[in-house]
PDB file of C-alpha atoms in Angstrom:
ATOM      1  CA  MET A  16       0.000   0.000   0.000  1.00 54.00           C
ATOM      2  CA  ALA A  17       1.452   3.383  -1.046  1.00 56.00           C
ATOM      3  CA  ARG A  18       2.267   5.814   1.757  1.00 61.00           C
ATOM      4  CA  GLN A  19       0.383   9.119   1.648  1.00 60.00           C
ATOM      5  CA  LYS A  20       2.505  12.221   1.235  1.00 59.00           C
ATOM      6  CA  LYS A  21       2.573  14.408   4.294  1.00 60.00           C
ATOM      7  CA  GLU A  22       1.400  17.957   3.606  1.00 63.00           C
ATOM      8  CA  PRO A  23       3.968  20.617   4.592  1.00 62.00           C
ATOM      9  CA  GLY A  24       3.087  22.578   7.697  1.00 65.00           C
ATOM     10  CA  LYS A  25       2.561  26.341   7.822  1.00 69.00           C
ATOM     11  CA  PRO A  26       5.780  28.353   8.274  1.00 70.00           C
ATOM     12  CA  SER A  27       6.425  29.599  11.785  1.00 71.00           C
ATOM     13  CA  THR A  28       5.827  33.281  12.520  1.00 75.00           C
ATOM     14  CA  ALA A  29       7.686  33.303  15.797  1.00 75.00           C
ATOM     15  CA  TRP A  30      10.502  35.355  14.231  1.00 75.00           C
ATOM     16  CA  GLN A  31       8.158  38.319  13.791  1.00 79.00           C
ATOM     17  CA  GLY A  32       8.094  38.960  17.521  1.00 81.00           C
ATOM     18  CA  THR A  33      11.891  39.062  17.715  1.00 84.00           C
ATOM     19  CA  TYR A  34      12.073  41.294  14.639  1.00 82.00           C
ATOM     20  CA  GLY A  35       9.534  43.720  16.104  1.00 83.00           C
ATOM     21  CA  ASP A  36      11.496  43.911  19.366  1.00 84.00           C
ATOM     22  CA  MET A  37      14.678  44.698  17.454  1.00 87.00           C
ATOM     23  CA  ILE A  38      13.025  47.535  15.474  1.00 87.00           C
ATOM     24  CA  THR A  39      11.604  49.004  18.680  1.00 88.00           C
ATOM     25  CA  LEU A  40      15.019  48.951  20.364  1.00 86.00           C
ATOM     26  CA  MET A  41      16.631  50.636  17.354  1.00 85.00           C
ATOM     27  CA  LEU A  42      13.980  53.360  17.424  1.00 84.00           C
ATOM     28  CA  CYS A  43      14.607  53.959  21.138  1.00 83.00           C
ATOM     29  CA  PHE A  44      18.350  54.127  20.468  1.00 79.00           C
ATOM     30  CA  PHE A  45      18.035  56.841  17.826  1.00 78.00           C
ATOM     31  CA  VAL A  46      15.549  58.801  19.942  1.00 75.00           C
ATOM     32  CA  MET A  47      18.134  58.842  22.738  1.00 74.00           C
ATOM     33  CA  LEU A  48      20.731  60.223  20.298  1.00 73.00           C
ATOM     34  CA  TYR A  49      18.432  63.082  19.238  1.00 64.00           C
ATOM     35  CA  ASN A  50      19.319  66.377  20.927  1.00 59.00           C
ATOM     36  CA  PRO A  51      16.583  69.034  20.510  1.00 55.00           C
ATOM     37  CA  SER A  52      18.964  71.821  21.597  1.00 51.00           C
ATOM     38  CA  GLU A  53      20.964  71.346  18.396  1.00 51.00           C
ATOM     39  CA  VAL A  54      17.989  72.009  16.127  1.00 54.00           C
ATOM     40  CA  ASP A  55      18.137  75.334  14.290  1.00 53.00           C
ATOM     41  CA  VAL A  56      14.520  76.508  14.306  1.00 52.00           C
ATOM     42  CA  THR A  57      15.119  78.741  11.312  1.00 51.00           C
ATOM     43  CA  GLN A  58      16.601  75.908   9.272  1.00 56.00           C
ATOM     44  CA  MET A  59      13.851  73.537  10.442  1.00 58.00           C
ATOM     45  CA  ALA A  60      11.187  75.981   9.217  1.00 57.00           C
ATOM     46  CA  GLN A  61      13.094  76.273   5.959  1.00 56.00           C
ATOM     47  CA  LEU A  62      13.290  72.507   5.538  1.00 58.00           C
ATOM     48  CA  THR A  63       9.572  72.147   6.237  1.00 60.00           C
ATOM     49  CA  ALA A  64       8.749  74.834   3.703  1.00 56.00           C
ATOM     50  CA  SER A  65      10.998  73.223   1.121  1.00 56.00           C
ATOM     51  CA  LEU A  66       9.075  69.951   1.366  1.00 57.00           C
ATOM     52  CA  GLN A  67       5.676  71.573   0.998  1.00 56.00           C
ATOM     53  CA  ASP A  68       4.132  73.225  -2.031  1.00 50.00           C
ATOM     54  CA  THR A  69       0.566  74.124  -1.199  1.00 48.00           C
ATOM     55  CA  ASN A  70       0.039  75.907  -4.518  1.00 50.00           C
ATOM     56  CA  THR A  71       0.019  72.811  -6.672  1.00 47.00           C
ATOM     57  CA  THR A  72      -2.017  69.628  -6.894  1.00 47.00           C
ATOM     58  CA  ASP A  73       0.707  67.721  -8.712  1.00 50.00           C
ATOM     59  CA  THR A  74       1.698  64.913  -6.357  1.00 47.00           C
ATOM     60  CA  THR A  75       4.875  64.311  -8.334  1.00 47.00           C
ATOM     61  CA  ALA A  76       6.190  67.849  -7.869  1.00 49.00           C
ATOM     62  CA  GLY A  77       9.526  68.129  -6.095  1.00 51.00           C
ATOM     63  CA  GLY A  78      10.494  70.375  -3.180  1.00 50.00           C
ATOM     64  CA  MET A  79      11.688  73.934  -3.387  1.00 50.00           C
ATOM     65  CA  SER A  80      15.324  74.998  -3.586  1.00 49.00           C
ATOM     66  CA  LEU A  81      17.107  75.356  -0.240  1.00 49.00           C
ATOM     67  CA  SER A  82      19.879  77.643  -1.438  1.00 50.00           C
ATOM     68  CA  ALA A  83      20.912  79.694  -4.421  1.00 50.00           C
ATOM     69  CA  GLY A  84      22.242  77.720  -7.347  1.00 49.00           C
ATOM     70  CA  ARG A  85      23.670  78.443 -10.768  1.00 48.00           C
ATOM     71  CA  LEU A  86      20.224  79.361 -12.081  1.00 45.00           C
ATOM     72  CA  ALA A  87      19.482  81.853  -9.297  1.00 47.00           C
ATOM     73  CA  ASN A  88      19.350  84.727 -11.769  1.00 48.00           C
ATOM     74  CA  LEU A  89      16.498  82.974 -13.532  1.00 43.00           C
ATOM     75  CA  GLY A  90      14.433  82.916 -10.375  1.00 45.00           C
ATOM     76  CA  ASN A  91      14.743  79.190  -9.729  1.00 42.00           C
ATOM     77  CA  ASN A  92      15.729  79.592  -6.068  1.00 42.00           C
ATOM     78  CA  ILE A  93      13.521  80.680  -3.200  1.00 40.00           C
ATOM     79  CA  ASN A  94      15.051  83.966  -2.093  1.00 43.00           C
ATOM     80  CA  SER A  95      12.817  84.264   0.937  1.00 42.00           C
ATOM     81  CA  LEU A  96      14.416  81.228   2.548  1.00 45.00           C
ATOM     82  CA  PRO A  97      17.767  81.544   4.311  1.00 45.00           C
ATOM     83  CA  SER A  98      20.715  79.562   2.960  1.00 42.00           C
ATOM     84  CA  MET A  99      21.386  76.442   4.968  1.00 44.00           C
ATOM     85  CA  GLU A 100      25.109  76.906   4.417  1.00 39.00           C
ATOM     86  CA  LYS A 101      25.112  80.271   6.208  1.00 42.00           C
ATOM     87  CA  GLY A 102      25.091  81.077   9.883  1.00 42.00           C
ATOM     88  CA  HIS A 103      25.561  79.158  13.074  1.00 49.00           C
ATOM     89  CA  SER A 104      22.678  77.383  14.749  1.00 64.00           C
ATOM     90  CA  LEU A 105      20.221  79.727  16.463  1.00 80.00           C
ATOM     91  CA  GLY A 106      18.457  76.832  18.174  1.00 83.00           C
ATOM     92  CA  PRO A 107      20.342  77.146  21.491  1.00 87.00           C
ATOM     93  CA  ALA A 108      19.883  80.947  21.424  1.00 89.00           C
ATOM     94  CA  LYS A 109      16.113  80.612  21.027  1.00 89.00           C
ATOM     95  CA  LYS A 110      15.959  78.006  23.772  1.00 91.00           C
ATOM     96  CA  LYS A 111      17.794  80.364  26.130  1.00 92.00           C
ATOM     97  CA  ALA A 112      15.619  83.334  25.095  1.00 94.00           C
ATOM     98  CA  VAL A 113      12.385  81.427  25.748  1.00 93.00           C
ATOM     99  CA  SER A 114      13.635  80.540  29.235  1.00 94.00           C
ATOM    100  CA  LEU A 115      15.124  83.952  30.082  1.00 95.00           C
ATOM    101  CA  PHE A 116      12.155  86.015  28.894  1.00 96.00           C
ATOM    102  CA  ALA A 117       9.421  83.737  30.222  1.00 95.00           C
ATOM    103  CA  PRO A 118       8.007  86.467  32.544  1.00 94.00           C
ATOM    104  CA  ASP A 119       7.923  88.992  29.683  1.00 96.00           C
ATOM    105  CA  VAL A 120       6.324  86.533  27.269  1.00 95.00           C
ATOM    106  CA  LYS A 121       3.691  85.647  29.867  1.00 94.00           C
ATOM    107  CA  SER A 122       2.824  89.345  30.313  1.00 94.00           C
ATOM    108  CA  SER A 123       2.730  89.848  26.507  1.00 93.00           C
ATOM    109  CA  ARG A 124       5.542  92.397  26.747  1.00 95.00           C
ATOM    110  CA  ILE A 125       7.754  90.306  24.455  1.00 96.00           C
ATOM    111  CA  THR A 126       7.169  87.699  21.759  1.00 96.00           C
ATOM    112  CA  ILE A 127       9.842  85.412  20.301  1.00 95.00           C
ATOM    113  CA  THR A 128       9.633  84.154  16.724  1.00 94.00           C
ATOM    114  CA  SER A 129      11.937  83.316  13.812  1.00 91.00           C
ATOM    115  CA  ASP A 130      11.826  84.062  10.109  1.00 90.00           C
ATOM    116  CA  GLU A 131      14.170  84.297   7.122  1.00 89.00           C
ATOM    117  CA  ARG A 132      16.118  87.109   8.838  1.00 90.00           C
ATOM    118  CA  GLY A 133      16.928  85.121  11.969  1.00 93.00           C
ATOM    119  CA  LEU A 134      15.608  85.068  15.553  1.00 95.00           C
ATOM    120  CA  VAL A 135      13.170  87.936  16.224  1.00 96.00           C
ATOM    121  CA  ILE A 136      12.454  89.342  19.695  1.00 97.00           C
ATOM    122  CA  THR A 137       9.490  91.708  19.436  1.00 97.00           C
ATOM    123  CA  LEU A 138       8.899  94.391  22.059  1.00 97.00           C
ATOM    124  CA  ALA A 139       5.264  95.437  22.362  1.00 95.00           C
ATOM    125  CA  SER A 140       5.547  99.173  21.799  1.00 92.00           C
ATOM    126  CA  ASP A 141       2.673 100.071  24.123  1.00 93.00           C
ATOM    127  CA  SER A 142       4.538  98.411  27.016  1.00 95.00           C
ATOM    128  CA  PHE A 143       7.680 100.468  26.410  1.00 96.00           C
ATOM    129  CA  PHE A 144       6.434 103.793  24.969  1.00 95.00           C
ATOM    130  CA  LYS A 145       3.456 106.067  25.358  1.00 92.00           C
ATOM    131  CA  GLU A 146       1.497 106.464  22.147  1.00 90.00           C
ATOM    132  CA  GLY A 147       3.181 108.964  19.837  1.00 93.00           C
ATOM    133  CA  SER A 148       6.285 109.119  22.054  1.00 95.00           C
ATOM    134  CA  ALA A 149       9.805 107.695  21.717  1.00 97.00           C
ATOM    135  CA  ASP A 150      10.639 108.009  25.429  1.00 97.00           C
ATOM    136  CA  ILE A 151      10.990 104.600  27.050  1.00 97.00           C
ATOM    137  CA  ASP A 152       9.019 104.017  30.262  1.00 95.00           C
ATOM    138  CA  ILE A 153      12.155 102.898  32.072  1.00 96.00           C
ATOM    139  CA  ASP A 154      10.456 102.415  35.456  1.00 95.00           C
ATOM    140  CA  GLU A 155       8.181  99.761  33.958  1.00 94.00           C
ATOM    141  CA  THR A 156      10.674  98.122  31.599  1.00 96.00           C
ATOM    142  CA  ARG A 157      14.053  98.289  33.371  1.00 96.00           C
ATOM    143  CA  GLU A 158      14.091  94.607  34.331  1.00 96.00           C
ATOM    144  CA  THR A 159      13.159  93.547  30.802  1.00 97.00           C
ATOM    145  CA  LEU A 160      15.872  95.733  29.265  1.00 97.00           C
ATOM    146  CA  LEU A 161      18.421  94.352  31.732  1.00 97.00           C
ATOM    147  CA  ARG A 162      17.506  90.810  30.692  1.00 97.00           C
ATOM    148  CA  LEU A 163      17.789  91.803  27.032  1.00 97.00           C
ATOM    149  CA  ALA A 164      21.225  93.322  27.590  1.00 97.00           C
ATOM    150  CA  SER A 165      22.397  90.212  29.439  1.00 96.00           C
ATOM    151  CA  PHE A 166      21.094  87.995  26.639  1.00 97.00           C
ATOM    152  CA  PHE A 167      22.769  89.949  23.823  1.00 97.00           C
ATOM    153  CA  SER A 168      26.067  89.967  25.758  1.00 95.00           C
ATOM    154  CA  SER A 169      26.039  86.195  26.370  1.00 93.00           C
ATOM    155  CA  ASP A 170      28.650  83.799  25.005  1.00 89.00           C
ATOM    156  CA  GLU A 171      26.036  82.104  22.796  1.00 87.00           C
ATOM    157  CA  LEU A 172      25.737  85.313  20.758  1.00 92.00           C
ATOM    158  CA  LYS A 173      29.380  86.305  20.700  1.00 89.00           C
ATOM    159  CA  GLY A 174      30.325  87.610  17.255  1.00 90.00           C
ATOM    160  CA  ARG A 175      26.695  87.894  16.147  1.00 93.00           C
ATOM    161  CA  ARG A 176      25.106  90.944  14.517  1.00 95.00           C
ATOM    162  CA  PHE A 177      21.792  92.460  15.632  1.00 97.00           C
ATOM    163  CA  ARG A 178      19.343  94.919  14.085  1.00 97.00           C
ATOM    164  CA  ILE A 179      16.731  96.960  15.959  1.00 98.00           C
ATOM    165  CA  GLU A 180      13.723  97.867  13.808  1.00 98.00           C
ATOM    166  CA  GLY A 181      11.091 100.401  14.824  1.00 98.00           C
ATOM    167  CA  HIS A 182       7.512 100.148  13.482  1.00 97.00           C
ATOM    168  CA  THR A 183       4.330 102.183  13.874  1.00 97.00           C
ATOM    169  CA  ASP A 184       0.698 101.858  12.884  1.00 96.00           C
ATOM    170  CA  ASN A 185      -0.764 104.032  10.145  1.00 96.00           C
ATOM    171  CA  THR A 186      -2.029 106.764  12.487  1.00 96.00           C
ATOM    172  CA  PRO A 187      -0.291 110.055  11.550  1.00 96.00           C
ATOM    173  CA  VAL A 188       1.695 111.823  14.251  1.00 96.00           C
ATOM    174  CA  SER A 189      -0.187 114.626  15.986  1.00 94.00           C
ATOM    175  CA  ALA A 190       0.159 118.212  14.829  1.00 93.00           C
ATOM    176  CA  ASN A 191       2.079 119.212  17.969  1.00 94.00           C
ATOM    177  CA  SER A 192       4.417 116.196  17.836  1.00 95.00           C
ATOM    178  CA  SER A 193       8.173 116.708  17.874  1.00 95.00           C
ATOM    179  CA  PHE A 194       8.380 114.168  15.029  1.00 97.00           C
ATOM    180  CA  ALA A 195       7.752 115.167  11.432  1.00 96.00           C
ATOM    181  CA  SER A 196       6.249 111.759  10.614  1.00 97.00           C
ATOM    182  CA  ASN A 197       6.069 108.121  11.655  1.00 97.00           C
ATOM    183  CA  TRP A 198       9.448 107.581   9.977  1.00 98.00           C
ATOM    184  CA  GLU A 199      11.238 109.709  12.548  1.00 98.00           C
ATOM    185  CA  LEU A 200       9.164 108.263  15.380  1.00 98.00           C
ATOM    186  CA  SER A 201       9.948 104.640  14.481  1.00 98.00           C
ATOM    187  CA  ALA A 202      13.662 105.308  13.972  1.00 98.00           C
ATOM    188  CA  THR A 203      13.967 107.222  17.263  1.00 98.00           C
ATOM    189  CA  ARG A 204      12.265 104.423  19.182  1.00 97.00           C
ATOM    190  CA  ALA A 205      14.763 101.930  17.769  1.00 98.00           C
ATOM    191  CA  ALA A 206      17.660 104.256  18.650  1.00 98.00           C
ATOM    192  CA  ASN A 207      16.431 104.765  22.209  1.00 98.00           C
ATOM    193  CA  VAL A 208      16.173 101.014  22.777  1.00 98.00           C
ATOM    194  CA  LEU A 209      19.789 100.700  21.637  1.00 98.00           C
ATOM    195  CA  HIS A 210      20.889 103.552  23.931  1.00 98.00           C
ATOM    196  CA  TYR A 211      19.445 101.808  26.977  1.00 97.00           C
ATOM    197  CA  LEU A 212      20.873  98.433  26.006  1.00 98.00           C
ATOM    198  CA  SER A 213      24.263 100.109  25.577  1.00 97.00           C
ATOM    199  CA  ASP A 214      23.955 101.698  29.032  1.00 97.00           C
ATOM    200  CA  PHE A 215      23.284  98.206  30.390  1.00 97.00           C
ATOM    201  CA  GLY A 216      26.396  96.698  28.809  1.00 96.00           C
ATOM    202  CA  VAL A 217      25.851  95.599  25.191  1.00 97.00           C
ATOM    203  CA  ASP A 218      28.411  96.364  22.491  1.00 96.00           C
ATOM    204  CA  GLU A 219      26.906  99.028  20.195  1.00 95.00           C
ATOM    205  CA  ASN A 220      29.218  97.923  17.397  1.00 96.00           C
ATOM    206  CA  GLN A 221      27.200  94.698  17.024  1.00 96.00           C
ATOM    207  CA  PHE A 222      23.979  96.615  16.347  1.00 97.00           C
ATOM    208  CA  SER A 223      22.329  98.553  13.559  1.00 97.00           C
ATOM    209  CA  ILE A 224      18.983 100.368  13.659  1.00 97.00           C
ATOM    210  CA  ALA A 225      16.201 101.004  11.158  1.00 97.00           C
ATOM    211  CA  GLY A 226      12.820 102.763  11.134  1.00 98.00           C
ATOM    212  CA  TYR A 227      10.032 101.454   8.905  1.00 98.00           C
ATOM    213  CA  ALA A 228       7.103 103.640  10.017  1.00 97.00           C
ATOM    214  CA  ASP A 229       3.872 101.826   9.000  1.00 97.00           C
ATOM    215  CA  THR A 230       5.251 100.129   5.876  1.00 97.00           C
ATOM    216  CA  ARG A 231       5.586  96.627   7.377  1.00 96.00           C
ATOM    217  CA  PRO A 232       2.410  95.880   9.335  1.00 96.00           C
ATOM    218  CA  GLN A 233       1.892  92.446  10.819  1.00 93.00           C
ATOM    219  CA  PHE A 234      -1.869  92.868  11.124  1.00 95.00           C
ATOM    220  CA  SER A 235      -4.580  95.018   9.622  1.00 95.00           C
ATOM    221  CA  ASN A 236      -4.613  98.652  10.744  1.00 96.00           C
ATOM    222  CA  GLU A 237      -8.399  98.635  10.496  1.00 95.00           C
ATOM    223  CA  THR A 238      -8.830  97.550  14.136  1.00 95.00           C
ATOM    224  CA  PRO A 239      -7.406  98.939  17.418  1.00 94.00           C
ATOM    225  CA  GLU A 240      -5.960  95.509  18.210  1.00 94.00           C
ATOM    226  CA  GLY A 241      -4.215  95.312  14.842  1.00 94.00           C
ATOM    227  CA  ARG A 242      -2.747  98.782  15.249  1.00 94.00           C
ATOM    228  CA  ALA A 243      -1.487  97.867  18.727  1.00 94.00           C
ATOM    229  CA  TYR A 244       0.353  94.837  17.343  1.00 94.00           C
ATOM    230  CA  ASN A 245       1.830  96.899  14.519  1.00 95.00           C
ATOM    231  CA  ARG A 246       3.299  99.414  16.990  1.00 96.00           C
ATOM    232  CA  ARG A 247       6.366  97.411  17.896  1.00 97.00           C
ATOM    233  CA  VAL A 248      10.160  97.259  18.034  1.00 98.00           C
ATOM    234  CA  ASP A 249      11.831  94.138  16.619  1.00 98.00           C
ATOM    235  CA  ILE A 250      15.305  93.122  17.759  1.00 98.00           C
ATOM    236  CA  ILE A 251      16.682  90.590  15.300  1.00 97.00           C
ATOM    237  CA  ILE A 252      19.588  88.205  15.782  1.00 96.00           C
ATOM    238  CA  LEU A 253      20.615  88.202  12.153  1.00 93.00           C
ATOM    239  CA  ASP A 254      21.359  85.137  10.108  1.00 85.00           C
ATOM    240  CA  GLU A 255      24.754  85.613   8.467  1.00 73.00           C
ATOM    241  CA  GLY A 256      23.080  85.870   5.082  1.00 65.00           C
ATOM    242  CA  HIS A 257      21.245  89.039   6.208  1.00 62.00           C
ATOM    243  CA  PHE A 258      24.087  91.139   7.649  1.00 59.00           C
TER     244      PHE A 258
END
C-alpha cells in the first residue's frame, strides 16, 4: 500500500516577535541620540517649507530649492528662505531666550519668533512707549531691558550681529508732535532702545537700527488691536546671510 505524502506545515511566525522587538530597540536608540537643543529653528522651518508646495495639486512635484544655485538669476531659487550653508545654529539661542524672557512673554511684553532674517524678539511698543512718544518708560521696563542686555552679551551670541527695527501703525503723528512723521518716530524708538541696552552693557558695534514707520504691518490697521500689534520694536539676531 502506497504511503500518503505528508502535507507541509505552515511556516512559523515566531521570528516576527523578535524582529519587532529589534526595530523598537533601534527606534529607542536613535531617539536617545536626538538632541533638541541642536535644532536650528530657522533651518527647520526652511526645511519644512521646502518639502511643501501648497500651490500645486501635482503629487509628483519636487520640493523647493534650499539655497541659491547656478540658475538663481532665472528665479529658480527661493530667495525668501535663508541659505542652509550660512550662519551658526540659532536653536540654542532661542531656547535660552524662551527661558530667560518667560516672565515677559507671559505678560505679553515680548514675543519670540523666527523668520528668514533670523531670531526675532518683538517688544510690544505700548509696554515700552506712550502712544506717539519715543521716550521709554524705564520704570516699567528696566528689568526687561536688563535681561535683554544680558542675553545679547552672552557667550552664545558672541560675534553675532543684531538689528533693531522700529515700526508704527498708520495713524499720523499729531500736529504738535516733535516728530515730522512716523518715519522719525519709528527710527527714534529703535535708537532709544539701543541707547538703553548700551547703558546696560551691550556692544553698540554689534547693532544697527532702522525705522520702517507703518510700511511693514503684521496685522490690519483697520482695528485697534491690529494697530497695537503693529506698533512694535523688533530686535533681530541676524542670520549671516542678512548682515
